């Protein structure tokens, strides 16, 4: 049942990626929406779940928040190191961005989607009602995942073929994750730490890369409205799932 439901996440992820690549003539709106979706996912979905799952404190600070900050700094560090390495070897950048950063970020999205599938499988082990609620939340926000995976990969100058490869990997990940719950159970604390770390990295990409790029050439009110709409959509998804 969990794998069957995860197939819905597979289709929804592909739909998100298809939407992202079909509106290239409104790139600034796509980036504005992607930034809003990512901000909403981090602030309204990943971080609250991470705080709930990884409840331990380290020197008075929740472990999930420490990992959240670490994820932000790690994303910044990786981007700078790859940029320096690229420049040292005479490699080309795409508008100051290194393609490997986009692939790394997309790979993290794939890992997150696999954890979504694990969450579906674990919820169905608890009960059908719990499984259905979690599945609805995952399927709804996987549209945003597919949208963001394609957008991030393309934004950093990767070829369309690579962007599509990462999109299909992201779509297949929930199915694989759901199937894995037949054999493996992830401890709640470890899952919470992962969500915190991933949330920090995702916030860095949204705040430092995607949103500035969205307003670089088209500082239009419509771009800002798309960002707000992206956050609002995730809020709606989280509210309905709750």
PDB file of C-alpha atoms in Angstrom:
ATOM      1  CA  UNK A   1       0.000   0.000   0.000  1.00  0.00           C
ATOM      2  CA  UNK A   2       2.815   2.410   0.901  1.00  0.00           C
ATOM      3  CA  UNK A   3       4.595   1.755  -2.401  1.00  0.00           C
ATOM      4  CA  UNK A   4       1.338   2.231  -4.318  1.00  0.00           C
ATOM      5  CA  UNK A   5       0.773   5.600  -2.632  1.00  0.00           C
ATOM      6  CA  UNK A   6       4.402   6.575  -3.313  1.00  0.00           C
ATOM      7  CA  UNK A   7       3.656   6.178  -7.030  1.00  0.00           C
ATOM      8  CA  UNK A   8       1.380   9.205  -6.621  1.00  0.00           C
ATOM      9  CA  UNK A   9       4.387  11.129  -5.282  1.00  0.00           C
ATOM     10  CA  UNK A  10       6.350   9.941  -8.342  1.00  0.00           C
ATOM     11  CA  UNK A  11       3.769  11.412 -10.734  1.00  0.00           C
ATOM     12  CA  UNK A  12       3.398  14.636  -8.728  1.00  0.00           C
ATOM     13  CA  UNK A  13       7.175  15.196  -8.730  1.00  0.00           C
ATOM     14  CA  UNK A  14       7.301  14.803 -12.506  1.00  0.00           C
ATOM     15  CA  UNK A  15       4.404  17.244 -12.839  1.00  0.00           C
ATOM     16  CA  UNK A  16       6.330  19.827 -10.820  1.00  0.00           C
ATOM     17  CA  UNK A  17       9.443  19.442 -12.961  1.00  0.00           C
ATOM     18  CA  UNK A  18       7.410  19.588 -16.170  1.00  0.00           C
ATOM     19  CA  UNK A  19       5.821  22.839 -15.012  1.00  0.00           C
ATOM     20  CA  UNK A  20       9.232  24.351 -14.199  1.00  0.00           C
ATOM     21  CA  UNK A  21      10.654  23.647 -17.657  1.00  0.00           C
ATOM     22  CA  UNK A  22       7.560  24.768 -19.572  1.00  0.00           C
ATOM     23  CA  UNK A  23       7.574  28.350 -18.293  1.00  0.00           C
ATOM     24  CA  UNK A  24      11.091  29.388 -19.332  1.00  0.00           C
ATOM     25  CA  UNK A  25       9.798  32.652 -20.823  1.00  0.00           C
ATOM     26  CA  UNK A  26       8.780  33.650 -17.294  1.00  0.00           C
ATOM     27  CA  UNK A  27      11.983  32.538 -15.624  1.00  0.00           C
ATOM     28  CA  UNK A  28      11.901  35.235 -12.957  1.00  0.00           C
ATOM     29  CA  UNK A  29       8.420  34.113 -11.920  1.00  0.00           C
ATOM     30  CA  UNK A  30       9.550  30.477 -11.805  1.00  0.00           C
ATOM     31  CA  UNK A  31      12.503  31.385  -9.585  1.00  0.00           C
ATOM     32  CA  UNK A  32      10.347  33.574  -7.360  1.00  0.00           C
ATOM     33  CA  UNK A  33       7.852  30.747  -6.911  1.00  0.00           C
ATOM     34  CA  UNK A  34      10.631  28.204  -6.323  1.00  0.00           C
ATOM     35  CA  UNK A  35      12.155  30.433  -3.637  1.00  0.00           C
ATOM     36  CA  UNK A  36       8.793  30.742  -1.902  1.00  0.00           C
ATOM     37  CA  UNK A  37       8.172  27.011  -2.057  1.00  0.00           C
ATOM     38  CA  UNK A  38      11.589  26.291  -0.599  1.00  0.00           C
ATOM     39  CA  UNK A  39      11.159  28.871   2.172  1.00  0.00           C
ATOM     40  CA  UNK A  40       7.754  27.403   3.005  1.00  0.00           C
ATOM     41  CA  UNK A  41       9.034  23.825   3.035  1.00  0.00           C
ATOM     42  CA  UNK A  42      11.912  24.764   5.350  1.00  0.00           C
ATOM     43  CA  UNK A  43      10.065  27.025   7.780  1.00  0.00           C
ATOM     44  CA  UNK A  44       6.677  25.346   7.892  1.00  0.00           C
ATOM     45  CA  UNK A  45       7.458  21.675   7.275  1.00  0.00           C
ATOM     46  CA  UNK A  46      11.073  20.561   7.710  1.00  0.00           C
ATOM     47  CA  UNK A  47      12.118  22.637  10.725  1.00  0.00           C
ATOM     48  CA  UNK A  48       9.044  21.951  12.901  1.00  0.00           C
ATOM     49  CA  UNK A  49       9.332  18.230  12.133  1.00  0.00           C
ATOM     50  CA  UNK A  50      13.055  18.284  12.900  1.00  0.00           C
ATOM     51  CA  UNK A  51      12.472  20.002  16.249  1.00  0.00           C
ATOM     52  CA  UNK A  52       9.817  17.447  17.118  1.00  0.00           C
ATOM     53  CA  UNK A  53      11.885  14.424  16.125  1.00  0.00           C
ATOM     54  CA  UNK A  54      15.305  15.521  17.427  1.00  0.00           C
ATOM     55  CA  UNK A  55      14.279  16.948  20.789  1.00  0.00           C
ATOM     56  CA  UNK A  56      17.661  16.740  22.574  1.00  0.00           C
ATOM     57  CA  UNK A  57      19.528  19.939  23.446  1.00  0.00           C
ATOM     58  CA  UNK A  58      23.262  20.656  23.183  1.00  0.00           C
ATOM     59  CA  UNK A  59      24.415  23.429  25.538  1.00  0.00           C
ATOM     60  CA  UNK A  60      20.900  24.768  25.791  1.00  0.00           C
ATOM     61  CA  UNK A  61      20.159  24.756  22.034  1.00  0.00           C
ATOM     62  CA  UNK A  62      17.991  22.107  20.318  1.00  0.00           C
ATOM     63  CA  UNK A  63      20.149  19.743  18.298  1.00  0.00           C
ATOM     64  CA  UNK A  64      17.901  20.234  15.260  1.00  0.00           C
ATOM     65  CA  UNK A  65      18.602  23.988  15.265  1.00  0.00           C
ATOM     66  CA  UNK A  66      22.353  23.436  15.553  1.00  0.00           C
ATOM     67  CA  UNK A  67      22.195  21.093  12.563  1.00  0.00           C
ATOM     68  CA  UNK A  68      19.995  23.600  10.742  1.00  0.00           C
ATOM     69  CA  UNK A  69      22.698  26.271  11.107  1.00  0.00           C
ATOM     70  CA  UNK A  70      25.358  23.697  10.213  1.00  0.00           C
ATOM     71  CA  UNK A  71      23.454  22.835   7.025  1.00  0.00           C
ATOM     72  CA  UNK A  72      23.301  26.516   6.034  1.00  0.00           C
ATOM     73  CA  UNK A  73      27.047  26.954   6.637  1.00  0.00           C
ATOM     74  CA  UNK A  74      27.860  23.661   4.921  1.00  0.00           C
ATOM     75  CA  UNK A  75      25.989  24.697   1.760  1.00  0.00           C
ATOM     76  CA  UNK A  76      27.846  28.013   1.743  1.00  0.00           C
ATOM     77  CA  UNK A  77      31.190  26.293   2.312  1.00  0.00           C
ATOM     78  CA  UNK A  78      30.615  23.709  -0.417  1.00  0.00           C
ATOM     79  CA  UNK A  79      29.619  26.377  -2.926  1.00  0.00           C
ATOM     80  CA  UNK A  80      32.699  28.496  -2.170  1.00  0.00           C
ATOM     81  CA  UNK A  81      35.087  25.530  -2.266  1.00  0.00           C
ATOM     82  CA  UNK A  82      33.695  24.269  -5.571  1.00  0.00           C
ATOM     83  CA  UNK A  83      33.847  27.784  -7.041  1.00  0.00           C
ATOM     84  CA  UNK A  84      37.491  28.169  -5.960  1.00  0.00           C
ATOM     85  CA  UNK A  85      38.369  24.714  -7.316  1.00  0.00           C
ATOM     86  CA  UNK A  86      36.659  25.484 -10.614  1.00  0.00           C
ATOM     87  CA  UNK A  87      38.505  28.779 -10.968  1.00  0.00           C
ATOM     88  CA  UNK A  88      41.862  27.202 -10.083  1.00  0.00           C
ATOM     89  CA  UNK A  89      41.450  24.610 -12.833  1.00  0.00           C
ATOM     90  CA  UNK A  90      40.232  27.128 -15.394  1.00  0.00           C
ATOM     91  CA  UNK A  91      36.705  25.730 -15.443  1.00  0.00           C
ATOM     92  CA  UNK A  92      33.742  27.759 -16.625  1.00  0.00           C
ATOM     93  CA  UNK A  93      31.017  29.088 -14.388  1.00  0.00           C
ATOM     94  CA  UNK A  94      27.446  29.884 -15.320  1.00  0.00           C
ATOM     95  CA  UNK A  95      26.777  33.486 -14.283  1.00  0.00           C
ATOM     96  CA  UNK A  96      29.183  33.018 -11.374  1.00  0.00           C
ATOM     97  CA  UNK A  97      27.651  29.663 -10.385  1.00  0.00           C
ATOM     98  CA  UNK A  98      29.315  26.270 -10.467  1.00  0.00           C
ATOM     99  CA  UNK A  99      27.250  23.458 -12.068  1.00  0.00           C
ATOM    100  CA  UNK A 100      28.400  20.933  -9.438  1.00  0.00           C
ATOM    101  CA  UNK A 101      26.664  22.972  -6.742  1.00  0.00           C
ATOM    102  CA  UNK A 102      23.354  22.560  -8.553  1.00  0.00           C
ATOM    103  CA  UNK A 103      23.893  18.814  -8.887  1.00  0.00           C
ATOM    104  CA  UNK A 104      24.841  18.535  -5.211  1.00  0.00           C
ATOM    105  CA  UNK A 105      21.724  20.451  -4.169  1.00  0.00           C
ATOM    106  CA  UNK A 106      19.537  18.327  -6.446  1.00  0.00           C
ATOM    107  CA  UNK A 107      21.098  15.171  -4.975  1.00  0.00           C
ATOM    108  CA  UNK A 108      20.113  16.437  -1.529  1.00  0.00           C
ATOM    109  CA  UNK A 109      16.557  16.896  -2.818  1.00  0.00           C
ATOM    110  CA  UNK A 110      16.621  13.274  -4.005  1.00  0.00           C
ATOM    111  CA  UNK A 111      17.745  12.164  -0.551  1.00  0.00           C
ATOM    112  CA  UNK A 112      14.953  14.172   1.028  1.00  0.00           C
ATOM    113  CA  UNK A 113      12.397  12.593  -1.313  1.00  0.00           C
ATOM    114  CA  UNK A 114      13.672   9.136  -0.334  1.00  0.00           C
ATOM    115  CA  UNK A 115      13.044  10.089   3.301  1.00  0.00           C
ATOM    116  CA  UNK A 116       9.517  11.130   2.277  1.00  0.00           C
ATOM    117  CA  UNK A 117       8.966   7.599   1.021  1.00  0.00           C
ATOM    118  CA  UNK A 118      10.362   6.194   4.267  1.00  0.00           C
ATOM    119  CA  UNK A 119       7.923   8.429   6.163  1.00  0.00           C
ATOM    120  CA  UNK A 120       5.009   7.045   4.130  1.00  0.00           C
ATOM    121  CA  UNK A 121       6.047   3.456   4.805  1.00  0.00           C
ATOM    122  CA  UNK A 122       6.606   4.057   8.521  1.00  0.00           C
ATOM    123  CA  UNK A 123       3.242   5.808   8.859  1.00  0.00           C
ATOM    124  CA  UNK A 124       1.417   2.894   7.257  1.00  0.00           C
ATOM    125  CA  UNK A 125       3.119   0.582   9.738  1.00  0.00           C
ATOM    126  CA  UNK A 126       1.504   2.631  12.528  1.00  0.00           C
ATOM    127  CA  UNK A 127      -1.939   2.523  10.923  1.00  0.00           C
ATOM    128  CA  UNK A 128      -3.871   3.170   7.734  1.00  0.00           C
ATOM    129  CA  UNK A 129      -5.240   6.504   8.955  1.00  0.00           C
ATOM    130  CA  UNK A 130      -1.777   7.797   9.842  1.00  0.00           C
ATOM    131  CA  UNK A 131      -0.395   6.502   6.558  1.00  0.00           C
ATOM    132  CA  UNK A 132      -3.095   8.255   4.530  1.00  0.00           C
ATOM    133  CA  UNK A 133      -2.495  11.605   6.276  1.00  0.00           C
ATOM    134  CA  UNK A 134       1.272  11.451   5.760  1.00  0.00           C
ATOM    135  CA  UNK A 135       0.848  10.284   2.164  1.00  0.00           C
ATOM    136  CA  UNK A 136      -1.411  13.243   1.325  1.00  0.00           C
ATOM    137  CA  UNK A 137       1.136  15.685   2.733  1.00  0.00           C
ATOM    138  CA  UNK A 138       4.024  14.051   0.859  1.00  0.00           C
ATOM    139  CA  UNK A 139       2.200  13.807  -2.469  1.00  0.00           C
ATOM    140  CA  UNK A 140       1.083  17.449  -2.253  1.00  0.00           C
ATOM    141  CA  UNK A 141       4.497  18.890  -1.518  1.00  0.00           C
ATOM    142  CA  UNK A 142       6.303  16.609  -3.980  1.00  0.00           C
ATOM    143  CA  UNK A 143       5.045  18.935  -6.718  1.00  0.00           C
ATOM    144  CA  UNK A 144       7.216  21.591  -5.074  1.00  0.00           C
ATOM    145  CA  UNK A 145      10.110  19.118  -4.806  1.00  0.00           C
ATOM    146  CA  UNK A 146      10.021  18.340  -8.520  1.00  0.00           C
ATOM    147  CA  UNK A 147       9.675  22.017  -9.372  1.00  0.00           C
ATOM    148  CA  UNK A 148      12.645  22.928  -7.172  1.00  0.00           C
ATOM    149  CA  UNK A 149      14.859  20.027  -8.285  1.00  0.00           C
ATOM    150  CA  UNK A 150      14.602  20.959 -11.954  1.00  0.00           C
ATOM    151  CA  UNK A 151      14.935  24.691 -11.227  1.00  0.00           C
ATOM    152  CA  UNK A 152      18.027  24.332  -9.006  1.00  0.00           C
ATOM    153  CA  UNK A 153      19.828  22.019 -11.439  1.00  0.00           C
ATOM    154  CA  UNK A 154      19.138  24.332 -14.389  1.00  0.00           C
ATOM    155  CA  UNK A 155      19.919  27.541 -12.494  1.00  0.00           C
ATOM    156  CA  UNK A 156      23.526  26.460 -12.021  1.00  0.00           C
ATOM    157  CA  UNK A 157      24.082  25.936 -15.732  1.00  0.00           C
ATOM    158  CA  UNK A 158      23.623  22.190 -16.021  1.00  0.00           C
ATOM    159  CA  UNK A 159      22.348  20.817 -19.320  1.00  0.00           C
ATOM    160  CA  UNK A 160      18.655  19.983 -19.683  1.00  0.00           C
ATOM    161  CA  UNK A 161      19.544  16.273 -19.825  1.00  0.00           C
ATOM    162  CA  UNK A 162      21.146  16.435 -16.377  1.00  0.00           C
ATOM    163  CA  UNK A 163      18.219  18.410 -14.991  1.00  0.00           C
ATOM    164  CA  UNK A 164      15.794  15.770 -16.288  1.00  0.00           C
ATOM    165  CA  UNK A 165      17.977  12.969 -14.880  1.00  0.00           C
ATOM    166  CA  UNK A 166      17.876  14.548 -11.429  1.00  0.00           C
ATOM    167  CA  UNK A 167      14.133  15.110 -11.779  1.00  0.00           C
ATOM    168  CA  UNK A 168      13.481  11.435 -12.554  1.00  0.00           C
ATOM    169  CA  UNK A 169      15.760  10.394  -9.692  1.00  0.00           C
ATOM    170  CA  UNK A 170      13.800  12.681  -7.368  1.00  0.00           C
ATOM    171  CA  UNK A 171      10.521  11.210  -8.615  1.00  0.00           C
ATOM    172  CA  UNK A 172      11.678   7.620  -8.110  1.00  0.00           C
ATOM    173  CA  UNK A 173      13.161   8.267  -4.662  1.00  0.00           C
ATOM    174  CA  UNK A 174       9.861   8.166  -2.674  1.00  0.00           C
ATOM    175  CA  UNK A 175       8.990   4.798  -4.214  1.00  0.00           C
ATOM    176  CA  UNK A 176      12.385   3.397  -3.251  1.00  0.00           C
ATOM    177  CA  UNK A 177      12.099   4.907   0.214  1.00  0.00           C
ATOM    178  CA  UNK A 178       8.665   3.423   0.801  1.00  0.00           C
ATOM    179  CA  UNK A 179       9.844   0.003  -0.376  1.00  0.00           C
ATOM    180  CA  UNK A 180      12.848   0.131   1.980  1.00  0.00           C
ATOM    181  CA  UNK A 181      10.614   0.343   5.062  1.00  0.00           C
ATOM    182  CA  UNK A 182       9.902  -3.335   4.599  1.00  0.00           C
ATOM    183  CA  UNK A 183      13.471  -3.994   5.739  1.00  0.00           C
ATOM    184  CA  UNK A 184      14.761  -0.907   7.623  1.00  0.00           C
ATOM    185  CA  UNK A 185      13.427   1.429  10.315  1.00  0.00           C
ATOM    186  CA  UNK A 186      15.176   4.809  10.756  1.00  0.00           C
ATOM    187  CA  UNK A 187      15.450   6.058  14.375  1.00  0.00           C
ATOM    188  CA  UNK A 188      13.368   9.186  14.965  1.00  0.00           C
ATOM    189  CA  UNK A 189      16.288  11.176  16.369  1.00  0.00           C
ATOM    190  CA  UNK A 190      18.479  10.477  13.342  1.00  0.00           C
ATOM    191  CA  UNK A 191      15.677  11.452  10.972  1.00  0.00           C
ATOM    192  CA  UNK A 192      15.117  14.711  12.864  1.00  0.00           C
ATOM    193  CA  UNK A 193      18.795  15.594  12.638  1.00  0.00           C
ATOM    194  CA  UNK A 194      18.817  14.942   8.917  1.00  0.00           C
ATOM    195  CA  UNK A 195      15.774  17.171   8.394  1.00  0.00           C
ATOM    196  CA  UNK A 196      17.440  20.004  10.313  1.00  0.00           C
ATOM    197  CA  UNK A 197      20.660  19.739   8.295  1.00  0.00           C
ATOM    198  CA  UNK A 198      18.833  19.552   4.977  1.00  0.00           C
ATOM    199  CA  UNK A 199      16.564  22.465   5.927  1.00  0.00           C
ATOM    200  CA  UNK A 200      19.558  24.724   6.564  1.00  0.00           C
ATOM    201  CA  UNK A 201      21.115  23.871   3.200  1.00  0.00           C
ATOM    202  CA  UNK A 202      17.813  24.436   1.412  1.00  0.00           C
ATOM    203  CA  UNK A 203      17.318  27.814   3.078  1.00  0.00           C
ATOM    204  CA  UNK A 204      20.789  28.901   1.946  1.00  0.00           C
ATOM    205  CA  UNK A 205      19.966  28.088  -1.671  1.00  0.00           C
ATOM    206  CA  UNK A 206      16.650  29.929  -1.482  1.00  0.00           C
ATOM    207  CA  UNK A 207      17.935  33.048   0.276  1.00  0.00           C
ATOM    208  CA  UNK A 208      21.410  33.384  -1.216  1.00  0.00           C
ATOM    209  CA  UNK A 209      20.880  32.123  -4.752  1.00  0.00           C
ATOM    210  CA  UNK A 210      17.363  31.644  -6.064  1.00  0.00           C
ATOM    211  CA  UNK A 211      15.551  34.719  -4.717  1.00  0.00           C
ATOM    212  CA  UNK A 212      18.365  37.187  -5.586  1.00  0.00           C
ATOM    213  CA  UNK A 213      18.469  35.729  -9.105  1.00  0.00           C
ATOM    214  CA  UNK A 214      14.687  36.045  -9.409  1.00  0.00           C
ATOM    215  CA  UNK A 215      14.849  39.795  -8.713  1.00  0.00           C
ATOM    216  CA  UNK A 216      18.127  40.491 -10.511  1.00  0.00           C
ATOM    217  CA  UNK A 217      16.763  41.389 -13.946  1.00  0.00           C
ATOM    218  CA  UNK A 218      13.038  41.509 -13.171  1.00  0.00           C
ATOM    219  CA  UNK A 219      12.446  43.195  -9.796  1.00  0.00           C
ATOM    220  CA  UNK A 220       8.723  43.082 -10.511  1.00  0.00           C
ATOM    221  CA  UNK A 221       5.867  42.979  -8.050  1.00  0.00           C
ATOM    222  CA  UNK A 222       4.640  39.824  -9.757  1.00  0.00           C
ATOM    223  CA  UNK A 223       7.874  38.027  -8.791  1.00  0.00           C
ATOM    224  CA  UNK A 224       7.362  38.934  -5.145  1.00  0.00           C
ATOM    225  CA  UNK A 225       3.750  37.763  -5.353  1.00  0.00           C
ATOM    226  CA  UNK A 226       4.937  34.413  -6.722  1.00  0.00           C
ATOM    227  CA  UNK A 227       7.273  34.043  -3.733  1.00  0.00           C
ATOM    228  CA  UNK A 228       4.460  34.803  -1.301  1.00  0.00           C
ATOM    229  CA  UNK A 229       2.187  32.398  -3.197  1.00  0.00           C
ATOM    230  CA  UNK A 230       4.812  29.642  -2.879  1.00  0.00           C
ATOM    231  CA  UNK A 231       4.963  30.075   0.890  1.00  0.00           C
ATOM    232  CA  UNK A 232       1.169  30.212   1.068  1.00  0.00           C
ATOM    233  CA  UNK A 233       0.837  26.988  -0.918  1.00  0.00           C
ATOM    234  CA  UNK A 234       3.099  25.097   1.492  1.00  0.00           C
ATOM    235  CA  UNK A 235       1.199  26.587   4.449  1.00  0.00           C
ATOM    236  CA  UNK A 236      -2.037  25.284   2.918  1.00  0.00           C
ATOM    237  CA  UNK A 237      -0.542  21.828   2.377  1.00  0.00           C
ATOM    238  CA  UNK A 238       0.789  21.660   5.931  1.00  0.00           C
ATOM    239  CA  UNK A 239      -2.528  22.882   7.357  1.00  0.00           C
ATOM    240  CA  UNK A 240      -4.584  20.347   5.409  1.00  0.00           C
ATOM    241  CA  UNK A 241      -2.220  17.536   6.357  1.00  0.00           C
ATOM    242  CA  UNK A 242      -2.458  18.483  10.013  1.00  0.00           C
TER     243      UNK A 242
END
